[in-house]
Coordinates of C-alpha atoms in Angstrom, one line a residue:
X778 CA -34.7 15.6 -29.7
X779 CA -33.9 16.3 -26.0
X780 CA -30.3 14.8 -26.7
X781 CA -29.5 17.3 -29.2
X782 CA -30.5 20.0 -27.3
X783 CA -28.7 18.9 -24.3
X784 CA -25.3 19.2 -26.2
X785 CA -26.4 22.1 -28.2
X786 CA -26.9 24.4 -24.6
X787 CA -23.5 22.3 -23.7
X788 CA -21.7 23.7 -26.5
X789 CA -23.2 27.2 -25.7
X790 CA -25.0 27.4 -29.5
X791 CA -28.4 26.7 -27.8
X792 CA -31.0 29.8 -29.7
X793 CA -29.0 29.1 -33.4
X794 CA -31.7 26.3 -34.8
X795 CA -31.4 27.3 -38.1
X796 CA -27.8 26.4 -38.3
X797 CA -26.3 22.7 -39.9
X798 CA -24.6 20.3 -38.0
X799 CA -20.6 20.7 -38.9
X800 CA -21.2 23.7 -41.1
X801 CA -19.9 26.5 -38.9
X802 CA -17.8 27.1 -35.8
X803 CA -19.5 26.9 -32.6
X804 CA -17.8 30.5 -31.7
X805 CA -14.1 28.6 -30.4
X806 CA -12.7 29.1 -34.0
X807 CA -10.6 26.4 -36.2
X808 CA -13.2 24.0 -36.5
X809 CA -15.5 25.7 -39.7
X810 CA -16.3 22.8 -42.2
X811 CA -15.0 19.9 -39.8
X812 CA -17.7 17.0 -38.3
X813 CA -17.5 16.0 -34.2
X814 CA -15.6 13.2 -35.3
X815 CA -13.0 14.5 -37.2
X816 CA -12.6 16.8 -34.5
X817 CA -12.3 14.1 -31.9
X818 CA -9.9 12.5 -34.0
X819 CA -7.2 15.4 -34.5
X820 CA -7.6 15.8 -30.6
X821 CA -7.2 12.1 -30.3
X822 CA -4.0 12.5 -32.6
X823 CA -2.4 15.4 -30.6
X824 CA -2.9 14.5 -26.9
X825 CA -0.8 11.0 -28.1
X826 CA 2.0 13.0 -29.1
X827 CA 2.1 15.2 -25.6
X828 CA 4.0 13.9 -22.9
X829 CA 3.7 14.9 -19.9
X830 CA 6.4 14.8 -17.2
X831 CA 9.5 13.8 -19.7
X832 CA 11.5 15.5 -22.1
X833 CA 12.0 13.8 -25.6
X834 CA 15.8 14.4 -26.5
X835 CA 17.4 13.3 -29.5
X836 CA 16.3 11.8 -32.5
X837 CA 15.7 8.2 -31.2
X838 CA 12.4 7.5 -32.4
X839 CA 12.3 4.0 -30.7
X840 CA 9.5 3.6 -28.1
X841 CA 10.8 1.6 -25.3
X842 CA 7.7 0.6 -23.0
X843 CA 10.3 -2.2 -21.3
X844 CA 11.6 -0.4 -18.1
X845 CA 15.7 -0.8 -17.6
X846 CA 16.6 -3.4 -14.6
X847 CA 17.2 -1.4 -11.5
X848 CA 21.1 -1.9 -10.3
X849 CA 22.2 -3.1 -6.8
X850 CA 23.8 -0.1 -4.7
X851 CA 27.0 -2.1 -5.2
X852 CA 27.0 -2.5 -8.5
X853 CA 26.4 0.8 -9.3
X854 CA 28.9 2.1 -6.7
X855 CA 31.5 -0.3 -8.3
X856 CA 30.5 0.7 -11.5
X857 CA 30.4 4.9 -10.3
X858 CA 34.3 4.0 -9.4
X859 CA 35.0 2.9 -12.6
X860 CA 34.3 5.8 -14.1
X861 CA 36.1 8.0 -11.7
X862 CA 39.2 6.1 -12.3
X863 CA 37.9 6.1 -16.5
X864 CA 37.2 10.2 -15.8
X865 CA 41.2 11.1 -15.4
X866 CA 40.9 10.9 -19.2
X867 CA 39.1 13.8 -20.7
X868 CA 37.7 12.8 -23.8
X869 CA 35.5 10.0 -21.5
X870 CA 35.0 12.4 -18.7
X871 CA 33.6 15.1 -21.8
X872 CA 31.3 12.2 -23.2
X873 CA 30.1 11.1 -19.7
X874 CA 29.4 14.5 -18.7
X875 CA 27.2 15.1 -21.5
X876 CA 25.4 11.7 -21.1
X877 CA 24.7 12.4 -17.6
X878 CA 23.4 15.6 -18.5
X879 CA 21.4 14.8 -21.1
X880 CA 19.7 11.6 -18.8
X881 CA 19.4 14.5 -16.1
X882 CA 17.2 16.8 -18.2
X883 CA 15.2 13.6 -19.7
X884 CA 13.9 13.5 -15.9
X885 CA 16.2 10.1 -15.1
X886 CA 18.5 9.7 -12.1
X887 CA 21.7 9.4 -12.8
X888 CA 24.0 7.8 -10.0
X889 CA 27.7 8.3 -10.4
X890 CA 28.7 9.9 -7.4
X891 CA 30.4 7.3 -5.2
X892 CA 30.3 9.2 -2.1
X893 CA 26.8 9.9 -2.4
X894 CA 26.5 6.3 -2.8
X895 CA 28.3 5.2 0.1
X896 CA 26.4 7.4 2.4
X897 CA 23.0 6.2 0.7
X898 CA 24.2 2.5 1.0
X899 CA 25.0 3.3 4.9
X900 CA 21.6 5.1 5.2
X901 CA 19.6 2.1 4.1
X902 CA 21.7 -0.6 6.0
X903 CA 20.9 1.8 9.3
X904 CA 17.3 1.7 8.1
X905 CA 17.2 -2.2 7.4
X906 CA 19.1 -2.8 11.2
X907 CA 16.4 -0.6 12.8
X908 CA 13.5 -2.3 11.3
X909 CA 14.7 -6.2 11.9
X910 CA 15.0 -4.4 15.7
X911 CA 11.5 -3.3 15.8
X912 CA 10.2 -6.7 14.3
X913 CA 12.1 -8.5 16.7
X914 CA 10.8 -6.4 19.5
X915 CA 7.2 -6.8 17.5
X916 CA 7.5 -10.9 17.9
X917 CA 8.5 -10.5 21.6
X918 CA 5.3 -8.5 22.5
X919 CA 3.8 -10.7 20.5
X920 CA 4.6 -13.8 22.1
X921 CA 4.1 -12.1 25.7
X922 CA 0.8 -11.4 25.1
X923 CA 0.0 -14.9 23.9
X924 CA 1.6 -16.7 26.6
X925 CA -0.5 -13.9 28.8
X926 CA -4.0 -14.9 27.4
X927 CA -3.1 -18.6 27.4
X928 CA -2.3 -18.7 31.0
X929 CA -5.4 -16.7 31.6
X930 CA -7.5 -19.0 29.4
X931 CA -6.1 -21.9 31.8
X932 CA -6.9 -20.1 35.0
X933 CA -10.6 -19.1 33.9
X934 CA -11.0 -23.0 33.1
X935 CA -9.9 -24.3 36.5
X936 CA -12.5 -21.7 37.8
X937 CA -15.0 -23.1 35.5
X938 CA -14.5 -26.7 37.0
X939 CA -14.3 -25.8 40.6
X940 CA -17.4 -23.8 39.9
X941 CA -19.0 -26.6 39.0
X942 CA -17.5 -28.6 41.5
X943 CA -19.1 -26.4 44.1
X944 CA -22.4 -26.1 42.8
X945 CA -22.7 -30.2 42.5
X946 CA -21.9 -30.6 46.1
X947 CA -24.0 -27.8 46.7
X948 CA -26.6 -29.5 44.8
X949 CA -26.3 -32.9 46.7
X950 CA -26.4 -31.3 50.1
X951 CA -29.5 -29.6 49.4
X952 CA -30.5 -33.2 47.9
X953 CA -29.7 -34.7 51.9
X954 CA -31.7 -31.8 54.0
X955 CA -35.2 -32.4 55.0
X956 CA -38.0 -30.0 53.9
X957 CA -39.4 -28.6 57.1
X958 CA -36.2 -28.5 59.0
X959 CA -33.3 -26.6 59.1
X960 CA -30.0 -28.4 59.0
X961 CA -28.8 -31.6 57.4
X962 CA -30.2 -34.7 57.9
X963 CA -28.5 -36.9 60.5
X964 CA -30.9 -40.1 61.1
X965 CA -34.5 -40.7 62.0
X966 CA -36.3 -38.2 64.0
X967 CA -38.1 -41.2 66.5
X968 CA -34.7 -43.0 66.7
X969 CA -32.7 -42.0 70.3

């Protein structure tokens, strides 16, 4: 009971009692005559059909969930010079600049600029030098501070043993003094 009144003053129909389930419209409009699950399933049906993000073009119909292999920079600047040297012909550079465009407004990158390439190529070599810099300089530190705390590991433990060293002599000289007099004991106190 307190269930359907929950999704009754959900839906906004909360003070119409006298209403059937499924009968009318709950005052959105388009649903008169239709059940909540029917409903759910033509909602169901159309959010599968939205895509967000890409634009369908053409009349593939093939879903393809496989992704495409990502290229090497080289390969696809060989292949980008390729098709500079294929583009002197204008019925390929027509097809290819309608391909590209067409990948372009489907939300794919398309990389067939060989100068744009090079510099990109350049760009992450720079970035890959720079970073085996700073993991070499990372190691270094690295092993400084290591050698650091080892050496001071050593020098506390020497410490340690002297300490103890110390406090058993210490111990045996206290061990050799008399009670009652100051001083260590040196023989017999009658004996001249």
């Amino acid at each position: 009971m307190r269930e359907n009144e929950y999704r009754k003053r959900k839906r906004g129909g909360g003070d119409d009692d006298d209403q059937a389930e499924g009968e009318k419209s709950d005052g959105r409009g388009g649903n008169i005559g239709k059940s909540e699950g029917e409903i759910e399933k033509e909602v169901t049906e159309a959010s599968k059909r939205i895509e967000f993000g890409k634009v369908k073009l053409g009349g593939g119909g093939e879903e393809r969930n496989e992704k495409k292999k990502k290229l090497s920079k080289e390969k696809e600047l060989e292949m980008a010079k390729r098709l500079e040297a294929a583009k002197k012909d204008p019925g390929v550079a027509k097809k290819h600049s309608w391909k590209a465009a067409v990948s372009r407004a489907a939300g794919d990158k398309v990389h067939d600029d060989p100068k744009l390439l090079k510099v990109s190529m350049s760009k992450e070599k720079r970035r890959h030098e720079k970073n085996a810099e700073r993991w070499k300089d990372r190691v270094e530190s690295k092993e400084k501070v290591k050698g650091e705390k080892q050496q001071k590991r050593a020098r506390n433990i020497a410490e340690r043993i002297d300490q103890k060293k110390m406090r058993k002599i210490a111990k045996r000289e206290k061990k050799l003094m008399r009670p009652g007099f100051e001083g260590l004991k040196e023989g017999y106190i009658n004996e001249n």
